[in-house]
Tab-separated table of C-alpha atoms (C1' of nucleotides) in Angstrom:
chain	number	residue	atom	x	y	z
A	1	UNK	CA	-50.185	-46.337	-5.423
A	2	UNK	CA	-48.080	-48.581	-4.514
A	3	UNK	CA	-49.678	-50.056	-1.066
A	4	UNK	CA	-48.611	-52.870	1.209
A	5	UNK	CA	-49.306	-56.063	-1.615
A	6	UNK	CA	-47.268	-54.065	-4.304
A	7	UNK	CA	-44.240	-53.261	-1.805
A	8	UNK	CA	-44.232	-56.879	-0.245
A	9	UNK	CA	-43.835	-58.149	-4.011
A	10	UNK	CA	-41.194	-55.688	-4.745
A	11	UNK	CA	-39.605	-56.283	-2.243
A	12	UNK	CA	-39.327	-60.170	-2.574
A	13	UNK	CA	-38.488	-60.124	-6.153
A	14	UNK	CA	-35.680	-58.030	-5.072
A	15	UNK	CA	-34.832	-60.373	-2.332
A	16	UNK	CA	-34.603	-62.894	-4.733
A	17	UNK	CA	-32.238	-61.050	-7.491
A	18	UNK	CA	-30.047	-58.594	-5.573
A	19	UNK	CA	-29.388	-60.431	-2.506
A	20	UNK	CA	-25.614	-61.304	-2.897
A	21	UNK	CA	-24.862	-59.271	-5.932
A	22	UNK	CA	-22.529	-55.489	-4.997
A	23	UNK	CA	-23.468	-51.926	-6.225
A	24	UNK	CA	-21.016	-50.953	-8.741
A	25	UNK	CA	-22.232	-47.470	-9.726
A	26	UNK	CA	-25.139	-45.405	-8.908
A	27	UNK	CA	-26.624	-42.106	-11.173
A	28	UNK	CA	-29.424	-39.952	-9.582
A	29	UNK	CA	-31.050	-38.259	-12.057
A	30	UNK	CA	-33.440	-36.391	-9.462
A	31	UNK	CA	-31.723	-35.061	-6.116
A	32	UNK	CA	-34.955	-34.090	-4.694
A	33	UNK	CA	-36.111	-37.783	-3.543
A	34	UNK	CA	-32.707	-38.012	-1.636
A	35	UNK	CA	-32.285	-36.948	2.097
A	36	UNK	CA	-28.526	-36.118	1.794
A	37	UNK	CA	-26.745	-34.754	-0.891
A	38	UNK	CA	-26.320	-36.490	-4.117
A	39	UNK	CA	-22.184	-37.243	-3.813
A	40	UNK	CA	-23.086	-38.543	-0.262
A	41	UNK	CA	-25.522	-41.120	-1.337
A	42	UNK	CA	-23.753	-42.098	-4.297
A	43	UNK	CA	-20.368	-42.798	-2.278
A	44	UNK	CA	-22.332	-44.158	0.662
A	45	UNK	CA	-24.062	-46.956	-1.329
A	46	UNK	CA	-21.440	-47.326	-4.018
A	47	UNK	CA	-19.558	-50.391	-3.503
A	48	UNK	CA	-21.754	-52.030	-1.025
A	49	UNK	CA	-23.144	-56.056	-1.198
A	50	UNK	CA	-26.602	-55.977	-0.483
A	51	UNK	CA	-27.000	-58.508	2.164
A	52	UNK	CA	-31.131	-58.544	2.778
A	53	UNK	CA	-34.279	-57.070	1.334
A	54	UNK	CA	-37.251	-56.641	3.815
A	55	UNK	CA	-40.281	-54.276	4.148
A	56	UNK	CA	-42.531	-52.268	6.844
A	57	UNK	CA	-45.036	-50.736	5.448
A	58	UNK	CA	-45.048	-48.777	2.397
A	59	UNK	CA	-41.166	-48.739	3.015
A	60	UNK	CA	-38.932	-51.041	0.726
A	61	UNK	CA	-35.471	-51.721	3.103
A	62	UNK	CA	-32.475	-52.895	0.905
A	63	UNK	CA	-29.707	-53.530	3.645
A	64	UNK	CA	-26.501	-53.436	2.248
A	65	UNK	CA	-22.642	-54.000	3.710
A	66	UNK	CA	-22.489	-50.135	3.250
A	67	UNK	CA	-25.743	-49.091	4.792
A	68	UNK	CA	-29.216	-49.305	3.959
A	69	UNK	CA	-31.645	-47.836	0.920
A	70	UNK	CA	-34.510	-47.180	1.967
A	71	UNK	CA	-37.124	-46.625	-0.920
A	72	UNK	CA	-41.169	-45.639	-0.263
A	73	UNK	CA	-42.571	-45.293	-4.015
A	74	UNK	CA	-44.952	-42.055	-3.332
A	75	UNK	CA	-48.085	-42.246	-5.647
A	76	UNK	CA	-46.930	-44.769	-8.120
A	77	UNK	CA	-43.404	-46.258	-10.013
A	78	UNK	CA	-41.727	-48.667	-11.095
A	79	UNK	CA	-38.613	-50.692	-9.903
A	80	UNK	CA	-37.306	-52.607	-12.715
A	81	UNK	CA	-34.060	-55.072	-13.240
A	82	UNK	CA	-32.699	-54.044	-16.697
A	83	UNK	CA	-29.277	-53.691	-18.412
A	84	UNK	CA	-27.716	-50.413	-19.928
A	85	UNK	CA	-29.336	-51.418	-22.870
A	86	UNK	CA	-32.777	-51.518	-22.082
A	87	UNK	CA	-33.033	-48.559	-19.624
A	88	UNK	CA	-36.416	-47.176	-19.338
A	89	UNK	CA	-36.751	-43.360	-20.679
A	90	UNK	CA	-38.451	-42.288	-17.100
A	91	UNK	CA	-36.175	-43.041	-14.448
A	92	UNK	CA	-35.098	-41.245	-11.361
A	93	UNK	CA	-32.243	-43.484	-10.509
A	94	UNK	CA	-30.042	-46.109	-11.337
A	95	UNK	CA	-28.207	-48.956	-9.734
A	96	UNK	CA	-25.362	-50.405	-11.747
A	97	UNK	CA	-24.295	-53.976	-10.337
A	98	UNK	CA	-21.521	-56.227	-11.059
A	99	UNK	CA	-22.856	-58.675	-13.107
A	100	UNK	CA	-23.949	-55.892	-15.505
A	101	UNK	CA	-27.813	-55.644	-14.375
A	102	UNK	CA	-29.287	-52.065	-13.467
A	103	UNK	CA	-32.159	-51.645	-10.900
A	104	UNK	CA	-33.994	-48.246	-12.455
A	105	UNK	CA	-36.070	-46.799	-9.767
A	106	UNK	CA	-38.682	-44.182	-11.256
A	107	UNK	CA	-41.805	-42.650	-9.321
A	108	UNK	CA	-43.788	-40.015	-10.501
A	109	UNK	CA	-44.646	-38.145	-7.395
A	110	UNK	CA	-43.463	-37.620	-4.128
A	111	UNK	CA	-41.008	-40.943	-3.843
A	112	UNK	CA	-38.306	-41.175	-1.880
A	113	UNK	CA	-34.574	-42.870	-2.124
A	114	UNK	CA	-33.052	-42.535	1.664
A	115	UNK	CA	-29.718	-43.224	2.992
A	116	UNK	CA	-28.929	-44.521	6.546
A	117	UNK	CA	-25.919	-45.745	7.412
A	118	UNK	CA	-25.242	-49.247	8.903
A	119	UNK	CA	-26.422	-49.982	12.202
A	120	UNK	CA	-28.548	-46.852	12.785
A	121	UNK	CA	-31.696	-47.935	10.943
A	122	UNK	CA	-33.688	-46.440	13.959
A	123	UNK	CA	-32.469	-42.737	13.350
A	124	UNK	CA	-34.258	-42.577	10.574
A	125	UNK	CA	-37.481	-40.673	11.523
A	126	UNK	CA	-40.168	-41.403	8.625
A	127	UNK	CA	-39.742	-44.878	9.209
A	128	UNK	CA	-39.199	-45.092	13.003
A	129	UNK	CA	-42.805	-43.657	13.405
A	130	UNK	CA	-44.191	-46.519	11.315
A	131	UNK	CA	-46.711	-48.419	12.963
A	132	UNK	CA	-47.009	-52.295	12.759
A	133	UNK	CA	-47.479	-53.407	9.606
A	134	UNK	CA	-51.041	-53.939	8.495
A	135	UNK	CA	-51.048	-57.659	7.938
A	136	UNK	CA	-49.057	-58.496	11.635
A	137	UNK	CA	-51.905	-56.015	13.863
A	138	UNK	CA	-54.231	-58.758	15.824
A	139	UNK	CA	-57.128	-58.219	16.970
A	140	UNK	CA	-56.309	-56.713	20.639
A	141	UNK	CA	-53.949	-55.120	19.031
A	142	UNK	CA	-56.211	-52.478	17.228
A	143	UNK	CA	-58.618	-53.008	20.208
A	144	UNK	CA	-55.870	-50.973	21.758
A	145	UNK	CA	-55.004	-48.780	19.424
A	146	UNK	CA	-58.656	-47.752	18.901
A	147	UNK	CA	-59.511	-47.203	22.398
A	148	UNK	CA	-60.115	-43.858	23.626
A	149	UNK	CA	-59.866	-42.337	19.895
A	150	UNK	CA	-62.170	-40.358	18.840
A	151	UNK	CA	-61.403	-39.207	14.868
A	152	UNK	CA	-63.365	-41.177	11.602
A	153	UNK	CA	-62.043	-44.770	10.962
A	154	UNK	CA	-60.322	-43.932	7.632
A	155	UNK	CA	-58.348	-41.160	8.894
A	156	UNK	CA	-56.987	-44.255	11.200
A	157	UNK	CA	-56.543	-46.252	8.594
A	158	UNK	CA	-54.687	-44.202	6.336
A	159	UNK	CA	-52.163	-43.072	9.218
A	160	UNK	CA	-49.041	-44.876	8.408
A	161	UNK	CA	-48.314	-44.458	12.623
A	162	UNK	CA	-50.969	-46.530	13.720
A	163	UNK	CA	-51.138	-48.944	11.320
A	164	UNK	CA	-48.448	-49.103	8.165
A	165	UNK	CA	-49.177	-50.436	5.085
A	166	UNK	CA	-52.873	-49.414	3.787
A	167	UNK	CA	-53.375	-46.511	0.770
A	168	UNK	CA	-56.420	-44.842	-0.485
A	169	UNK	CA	-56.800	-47.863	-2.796
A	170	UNK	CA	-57.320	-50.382	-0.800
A	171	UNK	CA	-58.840	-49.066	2.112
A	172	UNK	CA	-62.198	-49.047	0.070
A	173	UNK	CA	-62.670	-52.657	0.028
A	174	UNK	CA	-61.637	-53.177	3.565
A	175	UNK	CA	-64.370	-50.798	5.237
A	176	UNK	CA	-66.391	-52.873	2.842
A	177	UNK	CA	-65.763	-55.941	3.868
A	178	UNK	CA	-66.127	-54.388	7.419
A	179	UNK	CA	-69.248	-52.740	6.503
A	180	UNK	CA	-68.177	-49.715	8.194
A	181	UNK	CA	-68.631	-46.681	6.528
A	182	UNK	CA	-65.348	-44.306	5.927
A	183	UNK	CA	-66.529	-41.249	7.959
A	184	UNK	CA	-67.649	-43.967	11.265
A	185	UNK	CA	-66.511	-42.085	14.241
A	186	UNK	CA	-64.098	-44.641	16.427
A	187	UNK	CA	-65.436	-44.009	19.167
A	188	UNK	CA	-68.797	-45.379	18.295
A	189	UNK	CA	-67.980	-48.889	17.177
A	190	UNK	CA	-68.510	-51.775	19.365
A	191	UNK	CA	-65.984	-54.656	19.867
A	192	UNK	CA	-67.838	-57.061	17.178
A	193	UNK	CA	-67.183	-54.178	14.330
A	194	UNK	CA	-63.561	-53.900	15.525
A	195	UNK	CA	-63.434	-57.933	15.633
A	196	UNK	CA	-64.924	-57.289	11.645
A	197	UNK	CA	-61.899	-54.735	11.085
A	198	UNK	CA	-59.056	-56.769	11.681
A	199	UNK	CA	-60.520	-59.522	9.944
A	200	UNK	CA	-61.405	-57.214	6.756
A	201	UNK	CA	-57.369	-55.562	7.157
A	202	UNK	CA	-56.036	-59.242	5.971
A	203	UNK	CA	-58.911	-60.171	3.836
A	204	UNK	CA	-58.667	-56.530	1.964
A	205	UNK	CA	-55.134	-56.907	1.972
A	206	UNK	CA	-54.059	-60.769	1.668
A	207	UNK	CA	-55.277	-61.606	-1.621
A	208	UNK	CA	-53.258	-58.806	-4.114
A	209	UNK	CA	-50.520	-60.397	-1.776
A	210	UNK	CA	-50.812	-63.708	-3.664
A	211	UNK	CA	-51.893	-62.485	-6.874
A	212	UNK	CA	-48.361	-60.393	-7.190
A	213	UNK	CA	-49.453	-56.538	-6.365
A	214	UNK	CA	-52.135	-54.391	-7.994
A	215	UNK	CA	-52.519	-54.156	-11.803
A	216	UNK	CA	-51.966	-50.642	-12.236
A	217	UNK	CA	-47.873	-51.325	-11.071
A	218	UNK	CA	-45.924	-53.622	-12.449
A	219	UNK	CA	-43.190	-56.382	-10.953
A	220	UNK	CA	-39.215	-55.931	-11.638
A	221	UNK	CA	-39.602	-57.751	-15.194
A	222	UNK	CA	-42.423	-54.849	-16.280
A	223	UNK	CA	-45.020	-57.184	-15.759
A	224	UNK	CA	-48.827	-55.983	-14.386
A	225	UNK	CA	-49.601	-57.548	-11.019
A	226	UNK	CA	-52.412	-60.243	-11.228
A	227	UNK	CA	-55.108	-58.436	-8.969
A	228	UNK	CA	-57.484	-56.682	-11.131
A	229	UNK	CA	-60.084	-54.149	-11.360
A	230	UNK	CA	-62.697	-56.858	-11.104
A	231	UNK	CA	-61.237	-58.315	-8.076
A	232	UNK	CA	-62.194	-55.041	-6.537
A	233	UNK	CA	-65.446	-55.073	-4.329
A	234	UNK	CA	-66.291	-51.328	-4.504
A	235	UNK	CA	-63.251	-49.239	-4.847
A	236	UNK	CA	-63.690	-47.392	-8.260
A	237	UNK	CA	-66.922	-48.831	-9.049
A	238	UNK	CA	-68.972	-46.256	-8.631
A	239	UNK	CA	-72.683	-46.797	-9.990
A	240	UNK	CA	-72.132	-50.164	-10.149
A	241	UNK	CA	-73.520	-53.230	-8.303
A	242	UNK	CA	-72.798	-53.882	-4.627
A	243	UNK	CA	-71.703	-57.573	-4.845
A	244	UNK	CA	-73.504	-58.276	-1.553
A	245	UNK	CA	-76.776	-56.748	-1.888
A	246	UNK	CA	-76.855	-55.012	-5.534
A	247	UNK	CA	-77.404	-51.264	-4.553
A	248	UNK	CA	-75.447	-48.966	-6.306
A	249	UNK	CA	-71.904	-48.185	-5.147
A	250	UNK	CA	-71.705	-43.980	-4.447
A	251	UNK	CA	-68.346	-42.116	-4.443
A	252	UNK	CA	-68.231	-39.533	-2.298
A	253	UNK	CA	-65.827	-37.123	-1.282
A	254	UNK	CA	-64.481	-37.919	2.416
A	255	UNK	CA	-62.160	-35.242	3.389
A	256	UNK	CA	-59.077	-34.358	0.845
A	257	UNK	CA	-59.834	-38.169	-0.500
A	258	UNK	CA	-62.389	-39.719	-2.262
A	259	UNK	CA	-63.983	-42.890	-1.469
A	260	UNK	CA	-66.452	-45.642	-2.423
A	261	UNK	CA	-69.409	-47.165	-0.141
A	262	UNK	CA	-72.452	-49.357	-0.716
A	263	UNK	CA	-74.377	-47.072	1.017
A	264	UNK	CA	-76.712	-49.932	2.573
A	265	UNK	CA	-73.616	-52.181	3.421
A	266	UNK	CA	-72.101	-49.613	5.128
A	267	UNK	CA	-74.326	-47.374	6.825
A	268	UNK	CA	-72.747	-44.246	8.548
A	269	UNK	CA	-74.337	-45.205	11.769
A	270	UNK	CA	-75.163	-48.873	12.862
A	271	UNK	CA	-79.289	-49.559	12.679
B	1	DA	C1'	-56.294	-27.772	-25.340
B	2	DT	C1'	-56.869	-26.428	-20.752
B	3	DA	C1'	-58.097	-28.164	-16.361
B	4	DA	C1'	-59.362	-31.069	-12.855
B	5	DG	C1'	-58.343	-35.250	-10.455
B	6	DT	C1'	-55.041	-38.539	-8.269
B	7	DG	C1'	-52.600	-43.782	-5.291
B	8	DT	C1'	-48.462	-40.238	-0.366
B	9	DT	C1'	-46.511	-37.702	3.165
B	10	DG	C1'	-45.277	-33.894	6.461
B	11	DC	C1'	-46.553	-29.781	8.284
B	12	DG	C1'	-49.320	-26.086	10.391
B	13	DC	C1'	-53.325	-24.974	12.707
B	14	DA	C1'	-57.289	-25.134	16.178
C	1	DC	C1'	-51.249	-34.688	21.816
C	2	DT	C1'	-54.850	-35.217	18.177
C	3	DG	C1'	-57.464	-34.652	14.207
C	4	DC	C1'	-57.851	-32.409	9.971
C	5	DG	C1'	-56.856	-29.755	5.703
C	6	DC	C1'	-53.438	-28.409	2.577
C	7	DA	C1'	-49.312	-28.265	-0.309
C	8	DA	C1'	-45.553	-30.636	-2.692
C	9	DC	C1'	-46.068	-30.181	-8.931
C	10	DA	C1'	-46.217	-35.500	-12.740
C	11	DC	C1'	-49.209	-37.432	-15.437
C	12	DT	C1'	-53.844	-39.061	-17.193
C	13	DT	C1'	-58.552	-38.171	-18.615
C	14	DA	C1'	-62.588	-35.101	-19.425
DNA sequence: ATAAGTGTTGCGCA
DNA sequence: CTGCGCAACACTTA
């Protein structure tokens, strides 16, 4: 799952590497992740100098003189910088660029490699209807967005139109640190819990940032991000230890997702 | 070994 | 419009 931390760090690394170099060859091994047909990506891209690498979002943008790729990893991949040589067995697709490097994009469900062509970045609908991205939404911000709503606060969370960036991973931890529990109706929370929520968005958030993306992905070089499973608070650690006041942490199932509470942190309705 | 569970997203429905 | 449940079908763990 790669979520807003993993993406920013992809997308930096690639920054870093492919900024300058020119796309000498492309393979798609799996047509389905495209949005136009295979020979239409392939000569679109083909030949292009990518200029920038930026993110929104759960979206990676590689701009290029030829248009832009736009990637959004699904449930989990890997982007990695490797040579013909040293190609991965699970890929999906494959950059060749000049200087004899290959980017090999794999994800194992529901990714997708998109094509937009240069200067129309805004036709393309999935990520037009992003919202901000979760780390640049202040505090009146989501004041605003919140008011008048009336659904559960996770459902909010996890909609990639209000708010772009969080997953079902990391959304545990920041209704934690919130103490708001996942099935909180918006419409009941006063201004001091939404002050708590914007605060707990960058504090949930900000610290896989800096420690390089999740463990469970891994960087361009193949190697595991720095932020653990201990460095989670209560995600996936159920019957264990609330680090705050020691009751146990429940999972429980919270619409089509699961999800993890101290059930005295995080109370479904405020004492 | 068979099956259930899973990080995402768009769509259809009330 | 809005909120919610489901389906898309790869891979891991029970």
């Amino acid at each position: 799952m790669p979520e807003l931390p993993e993406i920013t760090c992809r997308a930096r690394e690639m920054s870093q590497e492919l900024v300058g170099r020119t796309v000498t060859a492309i393979e798609v091994l799996q047509p389905k992740c495209l949005n136009v047909p295979p020979e239409e990506f392939i000569e679109s891209l083909t030949g292009g100098q990518v200029e920038d690498v930026t993110h929104h979002g759960k979206w990676i943008f590689v701009e290029t003189t030829k248009g832009y790729l736009l990637l959004n990893m699904g449930m989990g991949g890997e982007i990695l910088l490797v040579t013909r040589k040293t190609l991965p067995k699970k890929r999906r697709l494959v950059f060749d660029l000049d200087d004899g490097a290959c980017l090999s994009i794999n994800f194992w469900w529901f990714g997708y490699a998109h094509y937009t062509p240069p200067g129309a970045i805004e036709t393309h609908a999935m990520t037009a209807r992003q919202g901000p991205s979760a780390l640049d939404v202040t505090t009146e911000e989501l004041k605003a967005m919140l008011d008048g709503r009336r659904g559960r606060i996770k459902s909010f969370l996890l909609d990639q139109s209000k708010i772009a960036g969080i997953g079902n991973a990391y959304v545990h931890d920041i209704l934690f640190l919130a103490r708001l529990h996942p099935l909180r109706t918006i419409n009941t929370m006063s201004d001091a819990e939404i002050d708590a929520l914007a605060a707990a968005i960058k504090d949930g958030l900000q610290p896989s940032v800096e420690a390089g993306g999740a463990f469970y992905e891994v960087n361009l070089y193949g190697e595991r991000g720095g932020f653990t499973a201990e460095n989670l608070l209560v995600g996936y650690r159920e019957g264990k230890a609330c680090p705050v006041c020691g009751t146990t942490i429940e999972k429980l199932k919270t619409g089509s997702t699961a999800s993890f509470v101290c059930p005295r942190c995080q109370p479904l309705m405020p004492n």
